[in-house]
mmCIF file of C-alpha atoms and ligand atoms in Angstrom:
data_model
loop_
_atom_site.group_PDB
_atom_site.id
_atom_site.type_symbol
_atom_site.label_atom_id
_atom_site.label_comp_id
_atom_site.label_asym_id
_atom_site.label_seq_id
_atom_site.Cartn_x
_atom_site.Cartn_y
_atom_site.Cartn_z
ATOM 1 C CA MET V 1 -14.570 -18.231 14.745
ATOM 2 C CA SER V 2 -15.609 -17.773 11.116
ATOM 3 C CA ARG V 3 -14.483 -14.739 9.164
ATOM 4 C CA ILE V 4 -17.023 -12.147 8.169
ATOM 5 C CA ALA V 5 -16.963 -9.918 5.081
ATOM 6 C CA TYR V 6 -19.121 -6.972 4.077
ATOM 7 C CA VAL V 7 -20.628 -7.105 0.573
ATOM 8 C CA ASN V 8 -22.992 -4.420 -0.698
ATOM 9 C CA GLY V 9 -24.836 -3.783 2.537
ATOM 10 C CA SER V 10 -24.660 -7.246 4.122
ATOM 11 C CA TYR V 11 -22.299 -8.897 6.585
ATOM 12 C CA VAL V 12 -21.754 -12.418 5.249
ATOM 13 C CA HIS V 13 -19.512 -15.419 5.842
ATOM 14 C CA HIS V 14 -16.166 -14.787 4.203
ATOM 15 C CA ALA V 15 -16.163 -18.266 2.620
ATOM 16 C CA SER V 16 -19.324 -17.533 0.643
ATOM 17 C CA ALA V 17 -18.842 -13.774 0.094
ATOM 18 C CA ALA V 18 -19.223 -12.978 -3.627
ATOM 19 C CA VAL V 19 -19.936 -10.290 -6.184
ATOM 20 C CA HIS V 20 -21.725 -10.739 -9.505
ATOM 21 C CA VAL V 21 -19.806 -12.235 -12.457
ATOM 22 C CA GLU V 22 -20.466 -9.045 -14.419
ATOM 23 C CA ASP V 23 -19.016 -6.772 -11.785
ATOM 24 C CA ARG V 24 -16.803 -4.320 -13.692
ATOM 25 C CA GLY V 25 -14.078 -4.734 -11.094
ATOM 26 C CA TYR V 26 -13.868 -8.403 -12.041
ATOM 27 C CA GLN V 27 -14.085 -7.854 -15.812
ATOM 28 C CA PHE V 28 -12.145 -4.603 -16.359
ATOM 29 C CA ALA V 29 -10.273 -3.894 -13.094
ATOM 30 C CA ASP V 30 -12.690 -0.948 -13.022
ATOM 31 C CA ALA V 31 -12.314 -0.599 -9.259
ATOM 32 C CA VAL V 32 -10.201 0.966 -6.558
ATOM 33 C CA TYR V 33 -9.151 -0.235 -3.128
ATOM 34 C CA GLU V 34 -7.536 0.644 0.164
ATOM 35 C CA VAL V 35 -5.846 -1.305 2.934
ATOM 36 C CA VAL V 36 -5.729 -0.060 6.510
ATOM 37 C CA ALA V 37 -3.747 -1.651 9.307
ATOM 38 C CA VAL V 38 -5.344 -2.534 12.628
ATOM 39 C CA LEU V 39 -2.871 -2.421 15.495
ATOM 40 C CA ASN V 40 -3.919 -3.428 19.013
ATOM 41 C CA GLY V 41 -7.546 -3.020 17.964
ATOM 42 C CA LYS V 42 -7.098 0.477 16.506
ATOM 43 C CA ILE V 43 -7.512 1.327 12.817
ATOM 44 C CA LEU V 44 -4.465 3.366 11.782
ATOM 45 C CA ASP V 45 -4.563 6.492 9.603
ATOM 46 C CA MET V 46 -8.225 6.025 8.658
ATOM 47 C CA GLU V 47 -8.653 9.629 7.493
ATOM 48 C CA PRO V 48 -5.852 9.760 4.888
ATOM 49 C CA HIS V 49 -6.860 6.329 3.561
ATOM 50 C CA LEU V 50 -10.471 7.506 3.101
ATOM 51 C CA ALA V 51 -9.224 10.706 1.446
ATOM 52 C CA ARG V 52 -7.090 8.688 -0.985
ATOM 53 C CA LEU V 53 -10.037 6.379 -1.745
ATOM 54 C CA SER V 54 -12.109 9.422 -2.564
ATOM 55 C CA ARG V 55 -9.345 10.773 -4.879
ATOM 56 C CA SER V 56 -9.034 7.386 -6.631
ATOM 57 C CA LEU V 57 -12.816 7.195 -7.140
ATOM 58 C CA GLN V 58 -12.917 10.733 -8.511
ATOM 59 C CA SER V 59 -10.101 9.936 -10.953
ATOM 60 C CA LEU V 60 -12.176 7.055 -12.362
ATOM 61 C CA GLN V 61 -15.450 9.000 -12.186
ATOM 62 C CA ILE V 62 -16.983 6.437 -9.853
ATOM 63 C CA ALA V 63 -19.501 7.824 -7.393
ATOM 64 C CA MET V 64 -18.571 7.656 -3.718
ATOM 65 C CA PRO V 65 -20.751 4.731 -2.545
ATOM 66 C CA MET V 66 -21.351 6.162 0.944
ATOM 67 C CA SER V 67 -20.080 8.941 3.168
ATOM 68 C CA ASP V 68 -16.719 8.631 4.908
ATOM 69 C CA LYS V 69 -18.610 8.403 8.173
ATOM 70 C CA ALA V 70 -20.764 5.494 6.943
ATOM 71 C CA LEU V 71 -17.707 3.734 5.508
ATOM 72 C CA SER V 72 -15.820 4.067 8.754
ATOM 73 C CA VAL V 73 -18.841 2.561 10.563
ATOM 74 C CA VAL V 74 -18.699 -0.426 8.168
ATOM 75 C CA LEU V 75 -14.937 -0.814 8.622
ATOM 76 C CA ASN V 76 -15.283 -0.759 12.398
ATOM 77 C CA GLU V 77 -18.138 -3.249 12.235
ATOM 78 C CA VAL V 78 -16.098 -5.679 10.086
ATOM 79 C CA LYS V 79 -13.241 -5.265 12.558
ATOM 80 C CA ARG V 80 -15.630 -5.961 15.461
ATOM 81 C CA GLN V 81 -17.353 -8.968 13.880
ATOM 82 C CA ASN V 82 -13.964 -10.522 13.094
ATOM 83 C CA ARG V 83 -12.605 -9.644 16.552
ATOM 84 C CA LEU V 84 -9.633 -8.209 14.707
ATOM 85 C CA ARG V 85 -6.889 -6.955 17.039
ATOM 86 C CA ASN V 86 -3.947 -7.033 14.659
ATOM 87 C CA GLY V 87 -4.193 -7.258 10.907
ATOM 88 C CA ILE V 88 -5.662 -5.426 7.958
ATOM 89 C CA LEU V 89 -8.992 -4.339 6.572
ATOM 90 C CA TYR V 90 -9.203 -4.447 2.766
ATOM 91 C CA PHE V 91 -11.902 -2.391 1.086
ATOM 92 C CA GLN V 92 -12.716 -2.212 -2.578
ATOM 93 C CA VAL V 93 -15.185 -0.154 -4.585
ATOM 94 C CA SER V 94 -15.969 -1.044 -8.201
ATOM 95 C CA ARG V 95 -18.077 0.879 -10.698
ATOM 96 C CA GLY V 96 -20.726 -1.805 -10.221
ATOM 97 C CA VAL V 97 -22.474 -4.519 -12.198
ATOM 98 C CA ALA V 98 -23.467 -4.029 -15.842
ATOM 99 C CA ALA V 99 -23.648 -5.992 -19.104
ATOM 100 C CA ARG V 100 -20.082 -6.223 -20.422
ATOM 101 C CA GLU V 101 -19.342 -3.145 -22.537
ATOM 102 C CA HIS V 102 -16.118 -1.152 -22.437
ATOM 103 C CA GLY V 103 -17.990 2.161 -22.340
ATOM 104 C CA PHE V 104 -19.421 3.433 -19.089
ATOM 105 C CA PRO V 105 -22.878 1.873 -18.554
ATOM 106 C CA ASP V 106 -25.900 3.963 -19.520
ATOM 107 C CA GLY V 107 -27.903 5.290 -16.626
ATOM 108 C CA SER V 108 -26.862 4.932 -13.064
ATOM 109 C CA ILE V 109 -25.405 1.787 -11.566
ATOM 110 C CA SER V 110 -24.508 1.371 -7.929
ATOM 111 C CA PRO V 111 -20.862 0.905 -7.030
ATOM 112 C CA SER V 112 -20.059 -2.474 -5.434
ATOM 113 C CA VAL V 113 -18.472 -2.258 -2.002
ATOM 114 C CA VAL V 114 -16.555 -5.095 -0.404
ATOM 115 C CA VAL V 115 -14.692 -5.126 2.919
ATOM 116 C CA THR V 116 -12.647 -8.051 4.223
ATOM 117 C CA ALA V 117 -10.530 -8.564 7.330
ATOM 118 C CA LYS V 118 -7.306 -10.505 7.733
ATOM 119 C CA ARG V 119 -5.271 -11.232 10.857
ATOM 120 C CA LEU V 120 -1.553 -10.490 10.672
ATOM 121 C CA ASN V 121 1.213 -11.191 13.110
ATOM 122 C CA PHE V 122 3.067 -7.899 13.396
ATOM 123 C CA ASP V 123 5.707 -9.603 15.575
ATOM 124 C CA ALA V 124 6.792 -11.392 12.393
ATOM 125 C CA ILE V 125 7.180 -7.970 10.717
ATOM 126 C CA LYS V 126 9.227 -6.774 13.705
ATOM 127 C CA GLU V 127 11.485 -9.833 13.292
ATOM 128 C CA LYS V 128 11.832 -9.182 9.552
ATOM 129 C CA GLN V 129 12.767 -5.574 10.261
ATOM 130 C CA LYS V 130 15.879 -6.902 12.045
ATOM 131 C CA THR V 131 17.223 -8.587 8.902
ATOM 132 C CA GLY V 132 15.563 -6.695 6.030
ATOM 133 C CA ILE V 133 14.579 -7.749 2.536
ATOM 134 C CA SER V 134 16.124 -7.942 -0.928
ATOM 135 C CA VAL V 135 14.799 -6.324 -4.095
ATOM 136 C CA LYS V 136 15.319 -6.833 -7.816
ATOM 137 C CA THR V 137 14.998 -3.891 -10.185
ATOM 138 C CA MET V 138 12.727 -4.274 -13.187
ATOM 139 C CA VAL V 139 11.540 -2.198 -16.118
ATOM 140 C CA GLU V 140 8.325 -0.335 -15.284
ATOM 141 C CA THR V 141 5.509 -2.258 -16.965
ATOM 142 C CA ARG V 142 2.500 -0.684 -15.256
ATOM 143 C CA TRP V 143 0.031 1.693 -16.850
ATOM 144 C CA ALA V 144 0.738 5.427 -16.744
ATOM 145 C CA ARG V 145 -1.377 6.193 -13.643
ATOM 146 C CA PRO V 146 -0.075 4.139 -10.710
ATOM 147 C CA ASP V 147 -0.979 7.117 -8.515
ATOM 148 C CA ILE V 148 -4.587 5.892 -8.716
ATOM 149 C CA LYS V 149 -5.022 2.937 -6.375
ATOM 150 C CA THR V 150 -6.834 0.641 -8.790
ATOM 151 C CA VAL V 151 -7.120 -3.139 -8.538
ATOM 152 C CA CYS V 152 -5.322 -3.342 -11.898
ATOM 153 C CA LEU V 153 -2.269 -4.989 -10.289
ATOM 154 C CA LEU V 154 -1.234 -7.591 -12.861
ATOM 155 C CA ALA V 155 2.121 -5.931 -13.629
ATOM 156 C CA ASN V 156 2.806 -5.752 -9.882
ATOM 157 C CA VAL V 157 1.863 -9.417 -9.434
ATOM 158 C CA LEU V 158 4.110 -10.559 -12.312
ATOM 159 C CA ALA V 159 7.043 -8.392 -11.171
ATOM 160 C CA LYS V 160 6.826 -9.775 -7.652
ATOM 161 C CA ALA V 161 6.659 -13.345 -8.987
ATOM 162 C CA GLU V 162 9.747 -12.734 -11.136
ATOM 163 C CA ALA V 163 11.603 -11.204 -8.200
ATOM 164 C CA ASN V 164 10.654 -14.153 -5.996
ATOM 165 C CA LYS V 165 11.775 -16.614 -8.677
ATOM 166 C CA GLY V 166 15.193 -14.967 -8.640
ATOM 167 C CA GLY V 167 15.349 -15.220 -4.838
ATOM 168 C CA ALA V 168 14.467 -11.569 -4.089
ATOM 169 C CA THR V 169 11.638 -10.514 -1.797
ATOM 170 C CA ASP V 170 10.232 -7.810 -4.037
ATOM 171 C CA ALA V 171 10.745 -5.812 -7.228
ATOM 172 C CA TRP V 172 11.504 -2.103 -7.648
ATOM 173 C CA PHE V 173 10.159 -0.664 -10.877
ATOM 174 C CA VAL V 174 12.512 1.503 -12.958
ATOM 175 C CA ASP V 175 11.269 4.106 -15.442
ATOM 176 C CA HIS V 176 12.648 4.691 -18.977
ATOM 177 C CA ASN V 177 15.209 7.151 -17.556
ATOM 178 C CA GLY V 178 16.712 4.523 -15.262
ATOM 179 C CA MET V 179 15.079 6.069 -12.185
ATOM 180 C CA VAL V 180 13.389 3.946 -9.511
ATOM 181 C CA THR V 181 9.648 4.568 -9.264
ATOM 182 C CA GLU V 182 8.489 2.329 -6.386
ATOM 183 C CA GLY V 183 8.053 -1.261 -5.226
ATOM 184 C CA THR V 184 5.209 -3.572 -6.254
ATOM 185 C CA ALA V 185 3.216 -2.556 -3.153
ATOM 186 C CA ASN V 186 5.433 -0.047 -1.378
ATOM 187 C CA ASN V 187 7.352 3.193 -1.759
ATOM 188 C CA ALA V 188 11.123 3.092 -2.246
ATOM 189 C CA TRP V 189 13.661 5.067 -0.210
ATOM 190 C CA ILE V 190 17.426 5.374 0.044
ATOM 191 C CA ILE V 191 19.679 7.067 2.596
ATOM 192 C CA LYS V 192 22.927 8.810 1.680
ATOM 193 C CA GLY V 193 24.896 10.202 4.582
ATOM 194 C CA SER V 194 22.107 11.386 6.855
ATOM 195 C CA THR V 195 19.676 12.351 4.067
ATOM 196 C CA LEU V 196 16.507 10.408 3.309
ATOM 197 C CA ILE V 197 15.678 10.336 -0.397
ATOM 198 C CA THR V 198 12.360 9.244 -1.879
ATOM 199 C CA ARG V 199 10.759 9.986 -5.227
ATOM 200 C CA GLU V 200 8.584 13.101 -5.397
ATOM 201 C CA LEU V 201 4.816 12.616 -5.781
ATOM 202 C CA SER V 202 3.532 12.574 -9.376
ATOM 203 C CA ASN V 203 1.437 10.338 -11.621
ATOM 204 C CA ASP V 204 4.329 7.843 -11.509
ATOM 205 C CA ILE V 205 3.896 6.556 -7.963
ATOM 206 C CA LEU V 206 1.230 5.972 -5.367
ATOM 207 C CA ALA V 207 1.104 8.621 -2.662
ATOM 208 C CA GLY V 208 1.751 6.147 0.158
ATOM 209 C CA ILE V 209 0.128 6.961 3.473
ATOM 210 C CA THR V 210 3.114 5.434 5.280
ATOM 211 C CA ARG V 211 5.426 7.533 3.084
ATOM 212 C CA SER V 212 3.604 10.662 4.129
ATOM 213 C CA SER V 213 3.446 9.743 7.843
ATOM 214 C CA LEU V 214 7.127 8.809 7.880
ATOM 215 C CA LEU V 215 8.069 12.105 6.212
ATOM 216 C CA GLU V 216 6.331 13.892 9.073
ATOM 217 C CA VAL V 217 7.991 11.696 11.705
ATOM 218 C CA ALA V 218 11.440 12.124 10.086
ATOM 219 C CA GLU V 219 11.011 15.880 9.836
ATOM 220 C CA LYS V 220 10.035 16.081 13.494
ATOM 221 C CA GLU V 221 13.156 14.093 14.367
ATOM 222 C CA GLY V 222 15.253 16.638 12.454
ATOM 223 C CA LEU V 223 16.340 14.327 9.617
ATOM 224 C CA LYS V 224 17.233 15.796 6.238
ATOM 225 C CA ILE V 225 14.823 14.848 3.443
ATOM 226 C CA GLU V 226 15.003 15.103 -0.344
ATOM 227 C CA GLU V 227 11.895 14.255 -2.365
ATOM 228 C CA ARG V 228 13.392 13.500 -5.762
ATOM 229 C CA SER V 229 13.999 10.651 -8.188
ATOM 230 C CA PHE V 230 17.057 8.453 -7.754
ATOM 231 C CA SER V 231 18.685 6.064 -10.214
ATOM 232 C CA VAL V 232 19.366 2.361 -9.739
ATOM 233 C CA ALA V 233 23.098 3.167 -9.627
ATOM 234 C CA GLU V 234 22.529 5.751 -6.875
ATOM 235 C CA ALA V 235 20.426 3.239 -4.933
ATOM 236 C CA LYS V 236 23.155 0.600 -5.165
ATOM 237 C CA ALA V 237 25.727 3.118 -3.928
ATOM 238 C CA ALA V 238 23.486 4.316 -1.077
ATOM 239 C CA ASP V 239 24.387 3.780 2.573
ATOM 240 C CA GLU V 240 20.950 2.369 3.370
ATOM 241 C CA ALA V 241 17.661 1.616 1.646
ATOM 242 C CA PHE V 242 14.170 0.726 2.754
ATOM 243 C CA ILE V 243 10.532 0.511 1.748
ATOM 244 C CA THR V 244 7.368 1.836 3.370
ATOM 245 C CA SER V 245 3.843 0.444 3.248
ATOM 246 C CA THR V 246 0.783 -0.117 5.401
ATOM 247 C CA THR V 247 1.682 -3.773 6.006
ATOM 248 C CA ASN V 248 5.490 -3.507 6.205
ATOM 249 C CA PHE V 249 5.684 -0.101 7.926
ATOM 250 C CA VAL V 250 9.416 0.709 7.522
ATOM 251 C CA MET V 251 11.304 -2.298 6.149
ATOM 252 C CA PRO V 252 15.064 -2.223 5.478
ATOM 253 C CA VAL V 253 16.303 -3.250 2.019
ATOM 254 C CA VAL V 254 19.693 -4.899 2.424
ATOM 255 C CA SER V 255 20.407 -5.865 -1.170
ATOM 256 C CA ILE V 256 19.473 -4.633 -4.633
ATOM 257 C CA ASP V 257 19.996 -6.978 -7.617
ATOM 258 C CA GLY V 258 22.159 -9.154 -5.385
ATOM 259 C CA GLN V 259 24.429 -6.233 -4.437
ATOM 260 C CA LYS V 260 24.740 -5.509 -0.717
ATOM 261 C CA ILE V 261 23.609 -2.096 0.491
ATOM 262 C CA GLY V 262 26.056 -0.810 3.098
ATOM 263 C CA ASP V 263 27.268 -3.880 4.960
ATOM 264 C CA GLY V 264 24.214 -5.904 3.959
ATOM 265 C CA LYS V 265 22.452 -5.351 7.291
ATOM 266 C CA PRO V 266 19.805 -2.796 8.309
ATOM 267 C CA GLY V 267 21.673 0.466 8.843
ATOM 268 C CA SER V 268 21.605 2.704 11.907
ATOM 269 C CA ILE V 269 19.333 5.437 10.473
ATOM 270 C CA CYS V 270 16.851 2.864 9.236
ATOM 271 C CA GLN V 271 16.796 1.230 12.658
ATOM 272 C CA LYS V 272 16.084 4.625 14.199
ATOM 273 C CA LEU V 273 13.265 5.240 11.715
ATOM 274 C CA ILE V 274 11.748 1.847 12.578
ATOM 275 C CA LYS V 275 11.826 2.802 16.266
ATOM 276 C CA PHE V 276 10.386 6.269 15.629
ATOM 277 C CA TYR V 277 7.641 4.810 13.438
ATOM 278 C CA TRP V 278 6.568 2.146 15.944
ATOM 279 C CA ASN V 279 6.518 4.867 18.540
ATOM 280 C CA TYR V 280 4.312 6.993 16.259
ATOM 281 C CA LEU V 281 1.944 4.047 15.603
ATOM 282 C CA GLU V 282 1.681 2.821 19.150
ATOM 283 C CA ASN V 283 1.041 6.219 20.751
HETATM 284 C C1 PLP L 301 2.246 0.556 -5.668
HETATM 285 C C2 PLP L 301 2.229 0.927 -4.236
HETATM 286 N N1 PLP L 301 3.052 1.891 -3.799
HETATM 287 C C3 PLP L 301 3.094 2.253 -2.500
HETATM 288 C C4 PLP L 301 2.284 1.634 -1.568
HETATM 289 C C5 PLP L 301 2.360 2.044 -0.126
HETATM 290 O O1 PLP L 301 1.228 2.769 0.229
HETATM 291 P P1 PLP L 301 0.706 2.797 1.732
HETATM 292 O O2 PLP L 301 1.854 3.304 2.555
HETATM 293 O O3 PLP L 301 -0.436 3.736 1.697
HETATM 294 O O4 PLP L 301 0.342 1.407 2.091
HETATM 295 C C6 PLP L 301 1.378 0.639 -1.976
HETATM 296 C C7 PLP L 301 0.491 -0.004 -1.024
HETATM 297 O O5 PLP L 301 -0.262 -0.881 -1.337
HETATM 298 C C8 PLP L 301 1.359 0.279 -3.349
HETATM 299 O O6 PLP L 301 0.523 -0.667 -3.790
#
C-alpha cells in the first residue's frame, strides 16, 4: 500500500509530495511542527499537541492555517488513508511561499501545511525500555527559544550525530551554568531517592507533552516531584535517569558520558513509571 501525505489541501502520494522551492520553511526554517503518536489506531494527546502548535505559530506570528477541528479531521484522514495503527503523524506549518527576503512578506501569504504518516513498531520501544539508552552531554548550541517547536533543528541534528559517533544514543544539552536543559528531541529527568527531578518550564526547553502527562501520572501515583534545573554532576550521581518524548514515551538512561547511572540498568522507579505510562496510554 502506498503512503499518502497531505499537502496544502490535497492528499497525494508520499513519494511525490512536495512544497515550493521558495517555501519559507525550506529557506529560513520559518515553520513549526508537531508529532503525535498513534497507538492501536488512536491518536494520543491530540488536544495538547494542537494547543502547542497554536502557541508556536503565535510566537512566530504565523496565522493558524485552519481550525483545530479542521486540522484534526486532516490528521484522522491521513491516518485512515495510510491505515496507520501504530506510528506517528508529523505535521508542519510554514509561513508560506514568497520571494526570498528575510523580512516578512508584504501582504498576506497562506501558510503551507504538510502532514505525513509513518509506521513505528512500539514493541521495539518496549524492548529498548528494558535496557535503556546512553547519553553524551554537550554545550547548548541551539538558539535562545527552544520552547518554540520550530523546524530549526540543525543544532539538534549535529549534537545527535556527535553523540552517535561517540557511541551514545543521544545528546543532553548543557547551558552556560553547567545545568542540563534537555535532549535533542526529548526532555531530561533524573531520580534521586524517590524524587523525580526535571527542569522547570522556561524559554530554555520545549514543554514536552509527554513530560506534562507523566507529571500528572507520577503525581497521581504519589511520587515526589521537583521541577528544577540539575547539573551534569548531579545527573551522574543520580540513582536513575530517563527521557520522555512522544516517540520514546519513558526511556531509561543508563549511562551519561560513559558513566553508569545506578548499576547501569533501568532502575526500579523508572520501570514503574514505564508501566504506569503504558497503562495511561493504553486505557
Ligand atoms: C527538543 C525537544 N524537547 C522535548 C521533546 C519532547 O516533547 P514531546 O513529549 O511533546 O514529544 C521534543 C520532541 O520532539 C523535542 O524536540
